[in-house]
mmCIF file of C-alpha atoms in Angstrom:
data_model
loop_
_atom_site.group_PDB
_atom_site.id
_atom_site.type_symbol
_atom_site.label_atom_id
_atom_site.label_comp_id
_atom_site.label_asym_id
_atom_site.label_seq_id
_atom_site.Cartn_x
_atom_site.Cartn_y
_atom_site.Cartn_z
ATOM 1 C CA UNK A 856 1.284 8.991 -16.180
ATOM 2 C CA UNK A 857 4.393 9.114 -13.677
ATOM 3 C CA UNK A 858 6.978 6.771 -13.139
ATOM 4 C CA UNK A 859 7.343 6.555 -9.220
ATOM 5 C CA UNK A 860 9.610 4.057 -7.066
ATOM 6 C CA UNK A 861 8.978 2.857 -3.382
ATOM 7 C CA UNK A 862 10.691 0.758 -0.726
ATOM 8 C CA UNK A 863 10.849 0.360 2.655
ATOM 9 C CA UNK A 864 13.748 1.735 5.133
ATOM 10 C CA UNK A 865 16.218 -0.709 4.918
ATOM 11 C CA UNK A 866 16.154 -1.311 1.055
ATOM 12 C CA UNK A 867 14.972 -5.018 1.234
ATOM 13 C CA UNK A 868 11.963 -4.547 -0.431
ATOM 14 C CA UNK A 869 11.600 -2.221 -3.658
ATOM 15 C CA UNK A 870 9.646 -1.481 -6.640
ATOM 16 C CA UNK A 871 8.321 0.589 -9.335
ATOM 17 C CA UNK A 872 5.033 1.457 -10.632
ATOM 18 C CA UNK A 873 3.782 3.969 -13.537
ATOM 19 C CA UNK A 874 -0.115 5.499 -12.698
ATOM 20 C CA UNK A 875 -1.195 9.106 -11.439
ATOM 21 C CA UNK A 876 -1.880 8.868 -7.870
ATOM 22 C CA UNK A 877 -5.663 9.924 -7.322
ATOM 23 C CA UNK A 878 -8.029 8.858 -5.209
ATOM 24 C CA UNK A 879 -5.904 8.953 -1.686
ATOM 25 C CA UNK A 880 -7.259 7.181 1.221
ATOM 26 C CA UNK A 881 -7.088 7.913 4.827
ATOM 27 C CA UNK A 882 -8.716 5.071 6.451
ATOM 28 C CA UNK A 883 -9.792 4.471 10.217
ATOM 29 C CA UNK A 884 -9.769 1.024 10.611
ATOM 30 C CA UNK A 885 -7.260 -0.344 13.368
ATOM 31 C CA UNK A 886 -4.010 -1.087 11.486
ATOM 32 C CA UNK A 887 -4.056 1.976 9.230
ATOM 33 C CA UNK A 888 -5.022 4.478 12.817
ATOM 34 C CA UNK A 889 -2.250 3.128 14.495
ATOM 35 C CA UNK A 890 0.427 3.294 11.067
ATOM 36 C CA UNK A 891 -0.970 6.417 9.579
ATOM 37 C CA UNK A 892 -1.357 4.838 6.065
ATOM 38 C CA UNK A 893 -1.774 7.685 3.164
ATOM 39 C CA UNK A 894 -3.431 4.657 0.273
ATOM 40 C CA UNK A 895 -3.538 4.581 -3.158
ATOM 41 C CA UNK A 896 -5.284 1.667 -4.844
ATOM 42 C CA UNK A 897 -3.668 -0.291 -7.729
ATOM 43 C CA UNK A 898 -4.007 -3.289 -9.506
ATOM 44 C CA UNK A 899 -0.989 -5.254 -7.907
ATOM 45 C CA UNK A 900 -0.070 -6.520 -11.423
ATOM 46 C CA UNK A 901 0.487 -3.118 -11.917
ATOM 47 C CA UNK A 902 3.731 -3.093 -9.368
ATOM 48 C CA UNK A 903 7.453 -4.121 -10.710
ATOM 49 C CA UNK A 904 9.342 -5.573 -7.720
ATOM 50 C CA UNK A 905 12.988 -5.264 -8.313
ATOM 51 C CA UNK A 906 13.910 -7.002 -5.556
ATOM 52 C CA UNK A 907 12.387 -10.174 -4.326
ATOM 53 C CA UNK A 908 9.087 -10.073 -2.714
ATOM 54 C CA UNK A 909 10.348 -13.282 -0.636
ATOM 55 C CA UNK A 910 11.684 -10.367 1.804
ATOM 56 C CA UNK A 911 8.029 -9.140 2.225
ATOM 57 C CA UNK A 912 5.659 -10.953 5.359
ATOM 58 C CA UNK A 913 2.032 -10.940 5.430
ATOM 59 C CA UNK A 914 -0.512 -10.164 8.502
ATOM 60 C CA UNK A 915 -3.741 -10.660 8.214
ATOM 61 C CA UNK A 916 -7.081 -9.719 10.751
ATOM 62 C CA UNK A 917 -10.152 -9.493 11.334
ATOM 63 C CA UNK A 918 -12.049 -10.936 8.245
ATOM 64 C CA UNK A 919 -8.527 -11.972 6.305
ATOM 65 C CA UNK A 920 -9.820 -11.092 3.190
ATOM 66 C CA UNK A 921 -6.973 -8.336 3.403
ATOM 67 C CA UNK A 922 -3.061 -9.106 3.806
ATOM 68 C CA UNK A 923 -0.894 -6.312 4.867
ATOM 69 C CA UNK A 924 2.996 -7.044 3.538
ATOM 70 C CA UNK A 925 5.525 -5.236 5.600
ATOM 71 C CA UNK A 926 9.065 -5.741 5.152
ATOM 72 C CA UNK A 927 10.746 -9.012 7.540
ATOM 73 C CA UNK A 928 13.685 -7.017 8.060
ATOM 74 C CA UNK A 929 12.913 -3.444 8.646
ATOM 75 C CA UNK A 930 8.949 -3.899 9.067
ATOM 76 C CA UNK A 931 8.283 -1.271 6.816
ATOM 77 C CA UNK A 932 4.565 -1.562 6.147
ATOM 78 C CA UNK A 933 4.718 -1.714 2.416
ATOM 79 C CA UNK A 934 1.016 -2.122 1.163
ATOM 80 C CA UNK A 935 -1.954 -4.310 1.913
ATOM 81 C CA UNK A 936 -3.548 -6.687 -1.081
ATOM 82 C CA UNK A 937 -6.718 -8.430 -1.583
ATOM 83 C CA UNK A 938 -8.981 -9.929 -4.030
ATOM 84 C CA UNK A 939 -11.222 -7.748 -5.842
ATOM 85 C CA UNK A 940 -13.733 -8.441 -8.647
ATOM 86 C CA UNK A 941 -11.288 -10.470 -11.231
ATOM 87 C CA UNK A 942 -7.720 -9.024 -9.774
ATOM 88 C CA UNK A 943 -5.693 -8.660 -6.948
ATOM 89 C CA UNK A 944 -5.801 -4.456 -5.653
ATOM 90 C CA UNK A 945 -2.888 -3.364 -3.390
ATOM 91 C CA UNK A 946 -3.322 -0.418 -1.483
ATOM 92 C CA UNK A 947 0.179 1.127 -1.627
ATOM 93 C CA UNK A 948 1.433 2.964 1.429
ATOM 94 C CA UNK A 949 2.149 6.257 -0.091
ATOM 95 C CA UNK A 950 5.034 7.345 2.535
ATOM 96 C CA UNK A 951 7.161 4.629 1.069
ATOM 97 C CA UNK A 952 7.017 6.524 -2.515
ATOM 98 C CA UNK A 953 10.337 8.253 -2.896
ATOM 99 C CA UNK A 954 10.312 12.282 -3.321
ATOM 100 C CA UNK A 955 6.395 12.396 -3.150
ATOM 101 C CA UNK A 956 4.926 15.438 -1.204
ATOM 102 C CA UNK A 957 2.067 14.089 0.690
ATOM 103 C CA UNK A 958 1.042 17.391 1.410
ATOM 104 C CA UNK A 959 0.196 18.367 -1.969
ATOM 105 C CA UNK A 960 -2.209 15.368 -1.937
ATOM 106 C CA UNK A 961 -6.044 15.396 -1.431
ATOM 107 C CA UNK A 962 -7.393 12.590 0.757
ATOM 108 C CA UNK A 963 -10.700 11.395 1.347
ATOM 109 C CA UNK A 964 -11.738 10.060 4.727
ATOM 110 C CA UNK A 965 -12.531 6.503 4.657
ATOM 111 C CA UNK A 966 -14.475 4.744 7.585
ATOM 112 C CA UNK A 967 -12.694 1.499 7.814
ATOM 113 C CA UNK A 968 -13.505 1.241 11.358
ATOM 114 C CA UNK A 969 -17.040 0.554 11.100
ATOM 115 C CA UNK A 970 -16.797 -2.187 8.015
#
């Protein structure tokens, strides 16, 4: 298991979560085309904010069963969360993972566009 920190550009919005990234999503749907989202799926428990998450704002299309946080100064699009089965899963926007080569990951094509 790694230890791995994110945050967006400006530095309002930060935190930390342990996991091995697996499973990497490229998804087609219209928010992730247009913001070229590399996802990994968590449980959102699972993230440490060490700053406060007040800084984050939430968009939401479509069927809203999905919010997208992105950060209110900066608009750094941070991660998306949602209910699923008994937890809340955030889909963490890899490119805001500090000193990860996205390269070296394997992603799977996801057809978000047609759901």
């Amino acid at each position: 298991m790694t230890h791995y920190k994110g945050s967006c550009h400006c530095g309002a919005v930060a935190f930390e979560i342990d996991g091995d990234i697996e499973n990497v999503i490229e998804c087609n749907c219209s928010i992730c085309i247009r913001r070229g989202h590399k996802l990994w799926f968590v449980n959102k428990a699972d993230m440490k904010f060490s700053t406060d998450e007040e800084a984050l704002q939430g968009y939401q299309f479509g069927k809203k069963h999905i919010t997208h946080r992105f950060c209110k100064t900066c608009g750094t699009p941070m991660f998306s969360d949602g209910a699923f089965e008994d937890y809340i899963k955030a889909g963490i926007n890899l490119r805001c993972i500090e000193d990860l080569d996205l390269e070296a990951l394997t992603c799977v094509q996801y057809d978000g566009a047609s759901k």
